[in-house]
N, CA, C and O of each residue as an XYZ file, in Angstrom:
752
protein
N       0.840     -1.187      0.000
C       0.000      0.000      0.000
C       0.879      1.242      0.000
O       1.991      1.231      0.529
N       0.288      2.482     -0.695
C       0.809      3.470     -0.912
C       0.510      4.291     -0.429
O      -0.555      4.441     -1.028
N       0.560      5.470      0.590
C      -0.068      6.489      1.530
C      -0.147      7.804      0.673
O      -1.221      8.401      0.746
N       0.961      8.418     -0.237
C       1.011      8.855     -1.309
C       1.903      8.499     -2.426
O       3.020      7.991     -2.340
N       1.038      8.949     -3.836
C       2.764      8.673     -4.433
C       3.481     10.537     -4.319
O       2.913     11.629     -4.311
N       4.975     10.120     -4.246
C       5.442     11.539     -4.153
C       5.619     12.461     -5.714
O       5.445     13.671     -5.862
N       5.824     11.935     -6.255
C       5.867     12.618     -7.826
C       5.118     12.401     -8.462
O       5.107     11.462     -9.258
N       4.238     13.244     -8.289
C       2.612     12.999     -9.148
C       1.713     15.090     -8.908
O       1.962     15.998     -8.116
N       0.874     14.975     -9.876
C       0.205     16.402     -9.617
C      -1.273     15.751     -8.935
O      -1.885     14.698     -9.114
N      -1.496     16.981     -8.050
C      -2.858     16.395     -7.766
C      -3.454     17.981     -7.738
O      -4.252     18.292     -6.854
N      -3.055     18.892     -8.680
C      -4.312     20.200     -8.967
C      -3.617     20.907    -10.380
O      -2.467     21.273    -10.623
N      -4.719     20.915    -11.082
C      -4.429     21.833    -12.040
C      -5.284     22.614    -12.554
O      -5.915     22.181    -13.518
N      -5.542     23.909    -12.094
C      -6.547     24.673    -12.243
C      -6.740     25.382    -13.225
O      -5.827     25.417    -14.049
N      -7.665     25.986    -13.421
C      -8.167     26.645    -14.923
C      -8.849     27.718    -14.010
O      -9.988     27.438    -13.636
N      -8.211     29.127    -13.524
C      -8.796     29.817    -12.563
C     -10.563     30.577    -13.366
O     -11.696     30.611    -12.886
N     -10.104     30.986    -14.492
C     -11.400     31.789    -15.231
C     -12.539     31.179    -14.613
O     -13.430     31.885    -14.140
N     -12.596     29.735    -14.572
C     -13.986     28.894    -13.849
C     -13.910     28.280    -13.024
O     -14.906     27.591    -12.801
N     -13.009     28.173    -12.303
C     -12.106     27.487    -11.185
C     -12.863     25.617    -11.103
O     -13.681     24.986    -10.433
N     -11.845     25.389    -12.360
C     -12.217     24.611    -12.480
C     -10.536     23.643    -12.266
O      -9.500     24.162    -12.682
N     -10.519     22.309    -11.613
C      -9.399     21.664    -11.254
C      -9.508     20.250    -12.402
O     -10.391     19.398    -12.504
N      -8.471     20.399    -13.019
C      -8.488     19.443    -13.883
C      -7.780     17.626    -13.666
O      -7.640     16.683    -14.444
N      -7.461     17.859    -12.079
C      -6.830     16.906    -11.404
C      -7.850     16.100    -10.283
O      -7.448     15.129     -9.642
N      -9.310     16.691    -10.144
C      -9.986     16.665     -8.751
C     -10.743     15.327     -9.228
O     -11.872     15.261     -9.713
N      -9.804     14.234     -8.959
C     -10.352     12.391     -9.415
C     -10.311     12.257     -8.026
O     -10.012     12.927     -7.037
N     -10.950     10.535     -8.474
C     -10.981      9.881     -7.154
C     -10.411      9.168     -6.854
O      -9.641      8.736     -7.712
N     -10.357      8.584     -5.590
C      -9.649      6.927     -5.558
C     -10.938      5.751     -5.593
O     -12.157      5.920     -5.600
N     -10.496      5.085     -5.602
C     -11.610      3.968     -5.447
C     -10.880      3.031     -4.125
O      -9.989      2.188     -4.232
N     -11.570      3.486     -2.895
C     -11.590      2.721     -1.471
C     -12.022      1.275     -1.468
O     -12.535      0.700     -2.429
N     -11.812      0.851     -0.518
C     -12.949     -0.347     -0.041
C     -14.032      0.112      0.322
O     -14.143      1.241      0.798
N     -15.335     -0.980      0.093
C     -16.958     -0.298      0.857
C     -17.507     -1.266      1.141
O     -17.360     -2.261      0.431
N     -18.229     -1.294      2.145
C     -18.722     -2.178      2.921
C     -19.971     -3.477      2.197
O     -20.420     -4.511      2.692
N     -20.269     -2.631      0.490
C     -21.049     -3.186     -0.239
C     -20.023     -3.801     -1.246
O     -20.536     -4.134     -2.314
N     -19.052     -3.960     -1.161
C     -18.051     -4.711     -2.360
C     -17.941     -6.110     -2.151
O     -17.571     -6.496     -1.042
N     -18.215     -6.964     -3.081
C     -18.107     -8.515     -2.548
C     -16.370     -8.850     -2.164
O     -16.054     -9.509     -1.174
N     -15.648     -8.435     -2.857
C     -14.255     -8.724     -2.657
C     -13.487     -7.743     -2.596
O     -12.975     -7.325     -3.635
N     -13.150     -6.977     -1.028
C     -13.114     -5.722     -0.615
C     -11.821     -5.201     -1.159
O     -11.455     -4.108     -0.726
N     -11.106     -5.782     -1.998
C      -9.845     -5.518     -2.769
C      -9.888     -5.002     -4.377
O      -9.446     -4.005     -4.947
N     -10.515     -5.984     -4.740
C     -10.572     -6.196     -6.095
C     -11.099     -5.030     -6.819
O     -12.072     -4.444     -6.343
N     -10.550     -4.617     -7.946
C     -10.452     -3.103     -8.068
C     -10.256     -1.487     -7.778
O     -10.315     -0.458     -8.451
N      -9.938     -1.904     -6.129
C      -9.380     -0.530     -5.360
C      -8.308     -0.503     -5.338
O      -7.473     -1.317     -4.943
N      -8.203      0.927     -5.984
C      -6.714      1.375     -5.549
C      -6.080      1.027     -4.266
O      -6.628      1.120     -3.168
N      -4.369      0.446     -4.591
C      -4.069      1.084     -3.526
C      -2.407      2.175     -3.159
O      -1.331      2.112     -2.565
N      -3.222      3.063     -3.997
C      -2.413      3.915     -3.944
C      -3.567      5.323     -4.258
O      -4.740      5.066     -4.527
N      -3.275      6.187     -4.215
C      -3.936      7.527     -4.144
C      -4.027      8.263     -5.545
O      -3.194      9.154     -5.711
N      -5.034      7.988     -6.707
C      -5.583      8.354     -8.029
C      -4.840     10.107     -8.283
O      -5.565     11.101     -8.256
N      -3.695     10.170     -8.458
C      -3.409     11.249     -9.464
C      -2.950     11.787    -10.630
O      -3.423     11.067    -11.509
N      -2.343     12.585    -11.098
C      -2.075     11.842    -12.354
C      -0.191     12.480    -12.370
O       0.346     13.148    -11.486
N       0.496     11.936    -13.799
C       1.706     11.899    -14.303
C       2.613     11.075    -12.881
O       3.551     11.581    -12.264
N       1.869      9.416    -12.582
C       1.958      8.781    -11.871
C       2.953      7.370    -12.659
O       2.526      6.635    -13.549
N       4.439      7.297    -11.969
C       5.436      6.242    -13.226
C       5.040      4.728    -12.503
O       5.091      4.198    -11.394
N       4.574      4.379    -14.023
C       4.644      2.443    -13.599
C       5.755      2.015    -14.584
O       6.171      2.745    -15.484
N       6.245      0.624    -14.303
C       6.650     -0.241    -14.478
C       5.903     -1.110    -14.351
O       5.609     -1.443    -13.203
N       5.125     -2.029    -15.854
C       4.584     -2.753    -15.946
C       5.280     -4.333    -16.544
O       6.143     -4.542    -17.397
N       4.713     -5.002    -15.933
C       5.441     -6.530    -16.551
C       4.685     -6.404    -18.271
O       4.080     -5.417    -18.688
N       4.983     -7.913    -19.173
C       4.469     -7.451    -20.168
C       3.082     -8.315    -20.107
O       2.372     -8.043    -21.076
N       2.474     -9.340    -19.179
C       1.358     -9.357    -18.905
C       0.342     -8.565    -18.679
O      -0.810     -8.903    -18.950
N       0.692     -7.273    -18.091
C      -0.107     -6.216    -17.891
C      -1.345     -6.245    -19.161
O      -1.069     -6.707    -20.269
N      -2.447     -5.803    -18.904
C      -3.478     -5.371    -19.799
C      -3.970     -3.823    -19.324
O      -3.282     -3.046    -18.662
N      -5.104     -3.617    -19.744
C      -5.461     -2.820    -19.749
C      -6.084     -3.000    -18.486
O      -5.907     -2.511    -17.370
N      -7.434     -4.452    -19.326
C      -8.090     -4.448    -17.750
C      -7.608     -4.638    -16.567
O      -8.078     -3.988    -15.634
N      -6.280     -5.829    -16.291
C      -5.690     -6.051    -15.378
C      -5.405     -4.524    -14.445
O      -5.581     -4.458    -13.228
N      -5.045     -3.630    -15.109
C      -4.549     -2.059    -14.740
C      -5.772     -1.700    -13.743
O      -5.811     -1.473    -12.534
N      -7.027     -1.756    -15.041
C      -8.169     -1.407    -14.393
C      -8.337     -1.767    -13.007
O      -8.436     -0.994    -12.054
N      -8.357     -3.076    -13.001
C      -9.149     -3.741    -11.754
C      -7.907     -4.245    -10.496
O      -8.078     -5.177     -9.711
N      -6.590     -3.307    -10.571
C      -5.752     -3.338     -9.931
C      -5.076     -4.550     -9.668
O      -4.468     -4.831     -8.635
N      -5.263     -5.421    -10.922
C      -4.817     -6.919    -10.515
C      -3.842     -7.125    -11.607
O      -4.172     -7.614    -12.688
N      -2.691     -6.767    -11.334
C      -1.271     -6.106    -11.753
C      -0.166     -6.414    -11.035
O      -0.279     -6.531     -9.815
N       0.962     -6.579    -11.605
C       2.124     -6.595    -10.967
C       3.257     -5.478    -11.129
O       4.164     -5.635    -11.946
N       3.173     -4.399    -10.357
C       4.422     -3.082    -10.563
C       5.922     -3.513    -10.395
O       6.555     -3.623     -9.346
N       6.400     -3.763    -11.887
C       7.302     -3.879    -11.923
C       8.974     -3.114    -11.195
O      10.152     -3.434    -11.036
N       8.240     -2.199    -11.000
C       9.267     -1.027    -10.586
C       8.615      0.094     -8.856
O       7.446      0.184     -8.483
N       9.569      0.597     -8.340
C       9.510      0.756     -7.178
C       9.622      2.337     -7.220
O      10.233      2.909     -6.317
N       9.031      3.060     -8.272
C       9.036      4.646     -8.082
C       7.773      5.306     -8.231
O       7.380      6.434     -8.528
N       7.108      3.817     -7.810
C       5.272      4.662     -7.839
C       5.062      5.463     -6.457
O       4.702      6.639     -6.397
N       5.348      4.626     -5.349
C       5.652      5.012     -3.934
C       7.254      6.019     -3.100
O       7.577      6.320     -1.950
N       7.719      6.177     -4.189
C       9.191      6.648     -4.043
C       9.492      8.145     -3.896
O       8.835      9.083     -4.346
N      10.772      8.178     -3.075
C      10.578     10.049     -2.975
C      11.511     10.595     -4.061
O      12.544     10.015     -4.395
N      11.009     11.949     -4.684
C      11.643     12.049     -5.684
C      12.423     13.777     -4.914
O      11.895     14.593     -4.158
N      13.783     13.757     -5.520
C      14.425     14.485     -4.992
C      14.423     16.102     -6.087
O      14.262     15.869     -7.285
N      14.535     17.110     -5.825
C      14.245     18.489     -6.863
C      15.778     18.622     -6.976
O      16.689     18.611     -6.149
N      15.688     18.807     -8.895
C      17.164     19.048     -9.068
C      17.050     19.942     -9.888
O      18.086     20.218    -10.494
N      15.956     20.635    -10.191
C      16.146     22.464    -10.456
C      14.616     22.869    -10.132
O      13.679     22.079    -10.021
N      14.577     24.014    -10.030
C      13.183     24.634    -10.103
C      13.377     26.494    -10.775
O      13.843     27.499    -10.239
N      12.880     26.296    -11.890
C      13.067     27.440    -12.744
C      11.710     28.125    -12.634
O      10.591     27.627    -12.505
N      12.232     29.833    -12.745
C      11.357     30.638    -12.618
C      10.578     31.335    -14.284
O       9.562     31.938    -14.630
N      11.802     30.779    -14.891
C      11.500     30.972    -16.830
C      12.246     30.419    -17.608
O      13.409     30.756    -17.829
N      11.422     29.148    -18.303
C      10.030     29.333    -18.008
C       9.284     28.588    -16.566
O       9.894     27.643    -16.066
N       8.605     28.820    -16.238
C       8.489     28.098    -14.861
C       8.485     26.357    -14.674
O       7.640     25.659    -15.233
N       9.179     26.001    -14.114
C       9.209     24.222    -14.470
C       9.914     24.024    -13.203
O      10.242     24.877    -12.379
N      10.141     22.416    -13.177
C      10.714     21.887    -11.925
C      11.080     20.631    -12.631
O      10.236     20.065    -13.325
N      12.313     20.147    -12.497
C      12.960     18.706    -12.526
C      12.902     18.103    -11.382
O      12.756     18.854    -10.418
N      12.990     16.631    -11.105
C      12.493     15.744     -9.769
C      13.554     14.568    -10.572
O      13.663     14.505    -11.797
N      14.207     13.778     -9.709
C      15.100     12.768    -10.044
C      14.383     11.469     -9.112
O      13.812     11.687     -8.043
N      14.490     10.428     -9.571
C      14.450      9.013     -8.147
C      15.150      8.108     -8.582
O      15.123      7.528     -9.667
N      15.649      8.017     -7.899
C      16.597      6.610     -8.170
C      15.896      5.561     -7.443
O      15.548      5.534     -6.263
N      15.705      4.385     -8.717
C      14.897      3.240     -7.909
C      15.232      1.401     -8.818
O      16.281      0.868     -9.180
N      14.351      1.125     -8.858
C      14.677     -0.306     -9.147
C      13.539     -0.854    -10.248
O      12.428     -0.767     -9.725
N      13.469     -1.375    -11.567
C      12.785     -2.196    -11.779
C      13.314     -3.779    -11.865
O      14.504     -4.091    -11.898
N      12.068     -4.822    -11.899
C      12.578     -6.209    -11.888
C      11.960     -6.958    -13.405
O      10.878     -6.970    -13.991
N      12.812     -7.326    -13.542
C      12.793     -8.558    -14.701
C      13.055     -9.540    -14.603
O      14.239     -9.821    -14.789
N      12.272    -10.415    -14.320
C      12.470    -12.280    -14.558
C      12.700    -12.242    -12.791
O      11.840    -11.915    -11.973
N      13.777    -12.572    -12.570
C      13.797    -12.759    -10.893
C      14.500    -11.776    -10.465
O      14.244    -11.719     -9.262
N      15.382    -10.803    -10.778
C      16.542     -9.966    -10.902
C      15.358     -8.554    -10.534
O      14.130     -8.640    -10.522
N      16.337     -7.105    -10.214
C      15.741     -6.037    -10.042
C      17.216     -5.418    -10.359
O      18.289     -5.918    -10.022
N      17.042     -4.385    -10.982
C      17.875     -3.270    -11.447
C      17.348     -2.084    -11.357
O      16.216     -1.604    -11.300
N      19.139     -1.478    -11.359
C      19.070     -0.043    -11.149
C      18.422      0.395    -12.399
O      18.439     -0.105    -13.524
N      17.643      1.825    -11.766
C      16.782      2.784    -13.176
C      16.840      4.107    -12.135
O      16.562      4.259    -10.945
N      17.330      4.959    -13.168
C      16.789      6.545    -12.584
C      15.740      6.863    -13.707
O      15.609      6.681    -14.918
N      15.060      7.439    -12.652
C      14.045      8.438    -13.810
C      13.972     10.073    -13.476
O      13.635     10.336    -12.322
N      14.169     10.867    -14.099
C      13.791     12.053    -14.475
C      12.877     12.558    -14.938
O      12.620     12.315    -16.117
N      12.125     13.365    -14.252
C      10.549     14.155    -14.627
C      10.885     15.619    -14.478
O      11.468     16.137    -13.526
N      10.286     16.387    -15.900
C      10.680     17.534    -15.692
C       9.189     18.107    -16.116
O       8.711     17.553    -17.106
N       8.418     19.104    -15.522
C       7.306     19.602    -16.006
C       7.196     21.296    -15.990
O       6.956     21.937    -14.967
N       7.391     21.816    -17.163
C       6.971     22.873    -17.808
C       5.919     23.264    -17.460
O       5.034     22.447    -17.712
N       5.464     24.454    -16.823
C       4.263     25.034    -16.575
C       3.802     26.133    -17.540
O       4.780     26.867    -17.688
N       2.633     26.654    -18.363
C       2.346     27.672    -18.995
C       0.804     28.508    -18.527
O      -0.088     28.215    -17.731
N       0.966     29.342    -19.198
C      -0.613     29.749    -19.298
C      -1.686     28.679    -20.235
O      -2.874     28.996    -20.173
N      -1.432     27.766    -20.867
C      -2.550     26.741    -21.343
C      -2.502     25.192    -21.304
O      -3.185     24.368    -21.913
N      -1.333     25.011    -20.264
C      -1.387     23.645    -20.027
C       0.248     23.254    -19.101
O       0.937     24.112    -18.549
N       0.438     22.350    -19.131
C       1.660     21.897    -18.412
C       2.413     20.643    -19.643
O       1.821     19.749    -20.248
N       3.595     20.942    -19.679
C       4.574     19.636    -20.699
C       5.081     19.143    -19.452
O       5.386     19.778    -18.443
N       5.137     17.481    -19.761
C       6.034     16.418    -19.006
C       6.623     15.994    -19.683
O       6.032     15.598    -20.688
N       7.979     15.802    -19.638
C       8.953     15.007    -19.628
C      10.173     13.969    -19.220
O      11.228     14.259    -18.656
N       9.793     12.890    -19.596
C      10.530     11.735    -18.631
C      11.749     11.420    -19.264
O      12.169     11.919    -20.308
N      12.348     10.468    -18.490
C      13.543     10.841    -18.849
C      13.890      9.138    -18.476
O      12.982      8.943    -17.668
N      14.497      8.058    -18.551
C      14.949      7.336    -17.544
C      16.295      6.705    -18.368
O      16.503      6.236    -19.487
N      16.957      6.933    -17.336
C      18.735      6.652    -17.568
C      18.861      4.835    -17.142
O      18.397      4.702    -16.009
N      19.193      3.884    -17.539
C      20.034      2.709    -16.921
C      20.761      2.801    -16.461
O      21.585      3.482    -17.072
N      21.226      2.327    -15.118
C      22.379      2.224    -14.782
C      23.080      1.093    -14.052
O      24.119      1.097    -13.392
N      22.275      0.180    -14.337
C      22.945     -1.379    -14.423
C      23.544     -1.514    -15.492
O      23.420     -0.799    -16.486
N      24.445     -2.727    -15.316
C      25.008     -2.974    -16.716
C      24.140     -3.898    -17.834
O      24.552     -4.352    -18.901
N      22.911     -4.012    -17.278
C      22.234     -4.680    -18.257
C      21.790     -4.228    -19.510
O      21.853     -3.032    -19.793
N      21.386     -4.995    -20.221
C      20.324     -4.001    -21.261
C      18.970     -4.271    -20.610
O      18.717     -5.380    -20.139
N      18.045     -3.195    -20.582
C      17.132     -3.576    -20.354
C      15.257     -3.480    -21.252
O      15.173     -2.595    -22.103
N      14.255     -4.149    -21.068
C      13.169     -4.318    -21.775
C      12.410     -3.154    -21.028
O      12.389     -3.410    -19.825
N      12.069     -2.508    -21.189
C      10.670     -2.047    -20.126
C       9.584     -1.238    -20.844
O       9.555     -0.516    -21.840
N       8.633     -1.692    -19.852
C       7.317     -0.952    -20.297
C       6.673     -0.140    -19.508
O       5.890     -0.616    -18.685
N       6.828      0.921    -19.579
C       6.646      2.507    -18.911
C       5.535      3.178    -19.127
O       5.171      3.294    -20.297
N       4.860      3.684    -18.222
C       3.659      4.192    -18.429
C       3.231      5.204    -17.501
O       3.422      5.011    -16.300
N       2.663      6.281    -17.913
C       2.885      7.519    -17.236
C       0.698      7.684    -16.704
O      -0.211      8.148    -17.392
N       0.666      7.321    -15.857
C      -1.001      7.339    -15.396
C      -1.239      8.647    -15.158
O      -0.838      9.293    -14.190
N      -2.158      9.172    -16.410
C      -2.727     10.271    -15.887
C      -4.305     10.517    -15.893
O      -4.775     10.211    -16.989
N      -5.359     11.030    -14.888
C      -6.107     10.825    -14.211
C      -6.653     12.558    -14.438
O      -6.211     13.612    -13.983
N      -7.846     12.234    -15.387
C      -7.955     13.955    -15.420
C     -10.148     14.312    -15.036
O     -11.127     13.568    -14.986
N      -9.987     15.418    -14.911
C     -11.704     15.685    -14.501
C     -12.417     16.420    -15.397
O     -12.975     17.399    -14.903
N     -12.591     16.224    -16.726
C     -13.374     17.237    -17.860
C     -14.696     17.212    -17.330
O     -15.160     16.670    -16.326
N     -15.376     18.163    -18.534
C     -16.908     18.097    -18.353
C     -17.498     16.639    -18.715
O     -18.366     16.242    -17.938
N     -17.200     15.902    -19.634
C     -17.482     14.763    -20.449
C     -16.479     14.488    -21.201
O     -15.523     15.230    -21.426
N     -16.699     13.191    -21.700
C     -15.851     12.152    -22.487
C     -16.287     12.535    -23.634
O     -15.584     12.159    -24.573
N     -17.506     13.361    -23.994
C     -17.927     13.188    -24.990
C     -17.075     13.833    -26.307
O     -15.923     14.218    -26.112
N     -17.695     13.938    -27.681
C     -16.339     14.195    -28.480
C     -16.686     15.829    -28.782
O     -15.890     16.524    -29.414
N     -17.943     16.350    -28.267
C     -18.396     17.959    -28.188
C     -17.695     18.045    -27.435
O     -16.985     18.858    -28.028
N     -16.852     17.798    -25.872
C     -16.421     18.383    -25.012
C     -14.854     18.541    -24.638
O     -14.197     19.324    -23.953
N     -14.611     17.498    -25.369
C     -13.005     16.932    -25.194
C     -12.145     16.479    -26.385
O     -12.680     15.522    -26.946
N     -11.042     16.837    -26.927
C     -10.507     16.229    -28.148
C      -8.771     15.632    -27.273
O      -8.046     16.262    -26.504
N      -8.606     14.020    -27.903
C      -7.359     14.250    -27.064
C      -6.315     13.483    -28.419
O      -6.772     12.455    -28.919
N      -5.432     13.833    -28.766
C      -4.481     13.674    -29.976
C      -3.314     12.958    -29.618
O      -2.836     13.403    -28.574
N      -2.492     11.727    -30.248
C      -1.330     11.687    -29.937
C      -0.718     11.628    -31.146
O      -1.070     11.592    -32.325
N       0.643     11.630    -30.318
C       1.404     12.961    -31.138
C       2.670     11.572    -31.370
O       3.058     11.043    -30.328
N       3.261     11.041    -32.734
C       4.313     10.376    -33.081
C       5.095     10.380    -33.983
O       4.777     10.151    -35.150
N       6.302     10.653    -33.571
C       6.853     10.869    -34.788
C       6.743     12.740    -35.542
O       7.443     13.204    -36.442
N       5.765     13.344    -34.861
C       5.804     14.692    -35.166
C       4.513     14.480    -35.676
O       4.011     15.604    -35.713
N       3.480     13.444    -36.201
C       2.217     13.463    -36.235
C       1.212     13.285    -35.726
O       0.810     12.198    -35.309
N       0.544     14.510    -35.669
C      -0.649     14.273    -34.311
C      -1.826     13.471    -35.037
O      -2.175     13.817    -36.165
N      -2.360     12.531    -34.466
C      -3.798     11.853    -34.766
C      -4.453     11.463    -33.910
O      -3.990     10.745    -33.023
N      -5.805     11.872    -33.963
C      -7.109     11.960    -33.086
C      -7.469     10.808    -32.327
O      -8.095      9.985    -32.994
N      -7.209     10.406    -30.801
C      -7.908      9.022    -30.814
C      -9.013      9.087    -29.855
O      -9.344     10.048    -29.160
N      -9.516      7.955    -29.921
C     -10.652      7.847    -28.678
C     -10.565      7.864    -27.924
O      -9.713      7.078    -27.508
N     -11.425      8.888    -26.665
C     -11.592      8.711    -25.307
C     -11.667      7.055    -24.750
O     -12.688      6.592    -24.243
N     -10.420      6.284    -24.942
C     -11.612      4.979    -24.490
C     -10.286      4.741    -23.350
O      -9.499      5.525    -22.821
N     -10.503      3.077    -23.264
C      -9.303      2.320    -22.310
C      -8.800      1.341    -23.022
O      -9.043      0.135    -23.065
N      -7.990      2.095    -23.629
C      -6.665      1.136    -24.655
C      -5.320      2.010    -24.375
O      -5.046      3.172    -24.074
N      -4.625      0.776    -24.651
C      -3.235      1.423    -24.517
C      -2.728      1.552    -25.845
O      -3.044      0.875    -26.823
N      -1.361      3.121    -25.737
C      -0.976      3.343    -26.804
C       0.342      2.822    -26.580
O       0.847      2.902    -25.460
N       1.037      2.213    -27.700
C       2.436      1.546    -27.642
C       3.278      3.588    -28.215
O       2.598      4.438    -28.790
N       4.351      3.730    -27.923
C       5.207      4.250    -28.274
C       4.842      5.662    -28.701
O       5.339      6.303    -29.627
N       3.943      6.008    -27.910
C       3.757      7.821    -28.067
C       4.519      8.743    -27.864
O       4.995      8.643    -26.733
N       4.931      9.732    -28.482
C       5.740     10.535    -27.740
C       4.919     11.641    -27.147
O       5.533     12.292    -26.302
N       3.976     11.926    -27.323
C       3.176     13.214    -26.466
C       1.908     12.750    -26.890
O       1.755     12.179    -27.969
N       0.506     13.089    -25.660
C      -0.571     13.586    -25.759
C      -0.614     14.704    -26.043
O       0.406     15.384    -25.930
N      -1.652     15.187    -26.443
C      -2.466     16.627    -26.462
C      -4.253     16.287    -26.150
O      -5.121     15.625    -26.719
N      -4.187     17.101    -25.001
C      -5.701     17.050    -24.756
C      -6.092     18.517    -24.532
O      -5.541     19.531    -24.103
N      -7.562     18.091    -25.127
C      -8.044     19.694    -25.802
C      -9.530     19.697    -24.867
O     -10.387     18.881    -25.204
N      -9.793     20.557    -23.779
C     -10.741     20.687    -23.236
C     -11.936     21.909    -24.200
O     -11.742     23.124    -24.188
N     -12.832     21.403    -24.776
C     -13.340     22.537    -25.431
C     -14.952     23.139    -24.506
O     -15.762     23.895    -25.042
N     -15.064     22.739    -23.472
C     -15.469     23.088    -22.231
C     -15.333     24.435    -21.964
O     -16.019     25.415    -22.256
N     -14.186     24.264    -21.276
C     -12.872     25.850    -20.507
C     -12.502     25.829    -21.539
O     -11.995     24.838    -22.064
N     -12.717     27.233    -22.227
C     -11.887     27.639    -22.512
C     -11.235     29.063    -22.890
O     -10.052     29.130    -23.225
């Protein structure tokens, strides 16, 4: 169990309507759940949250928290190794571990997030520093609060290779993105 994760956002406001684009939930245990585990978090729903996933992972497995975290920087403290005033941003370092097969290796990761007047850029970063080569599958959980899913309210694009294309609000995973773009047409 996770009490928080430390490198994660949990507010991002849109003051004109004060509206928080981070204000999710967790999903607890409740006294009406047949199997008081099964699908609750346990860790605290925010978003630009780092997994290390085995390659069993699914989607649904993700969903219904019945997963194995390959790596140890979901719960981890991340240390500040700049904080700039322009443009405004902050770098965060952790040095931590993922495991493969029976083994666990060294991994740093680096998160650096750009702040603006119309959104925030993340950027990850993760260095090896075992002597291995290593496989991994990385995934950045982010957890957001629009008006609707619907496609009047929300457009969200990924971006590869330098080409952006439109995909669905749904629960699929994307292999090898280099950026989202999500377009609240709500706020705006």
């Amino acid at each position: 169990t996770c009490a928080l994760p430390i490198c994660s956002l949990f507010a991002l406001d849109f003051l004109p309507v004060y509206w928080n684009y981070l204000d999710t939930l967790s999903r607890w245990p409740e006294s009406y759940h047949e199997n008081r585990q099964q699908g609750c978090d346990w860790y605290p729903r925010r978003s630009f949250l780092d997994h290390f996933f085995t390659q069993d992972t699914t989607i649904a497995s993700f969903d219904t928290m019945d997963y194995h975290e390959a790596g140890d920087f979901l719960c981890s403290s991340y240390e500040l190794v700049e904080n700039r005033k322009k443009p405004p941003g902050i770098t965060l370092r952790c040095e931590g571990s993922v495991k493969q097969g029976r083994s666990r290796y060294a991994l740093t990761l680096e998160k650096r997030f750009v702040f603006s007047q119309t959104g925030v850029e993340v950027y990850v970063k993760l260095i090896n520093i075992s002597p291995e080569k290593l496989k991994l599958w990385y995934g950045s959980e982010i957890n957001l609060a629009l008006a609707s899913m619907s496609p009047e309210s929300m457009r969200i694009f990924a971006v590869k290779d330098k080409e952006k294309h439109e995909i669905a609000a749904d629960k699929k995973s994307r292999d090898r993105v280099d950026s989202l773009v999500i377009r609240d047409l709500v706020n705006k």
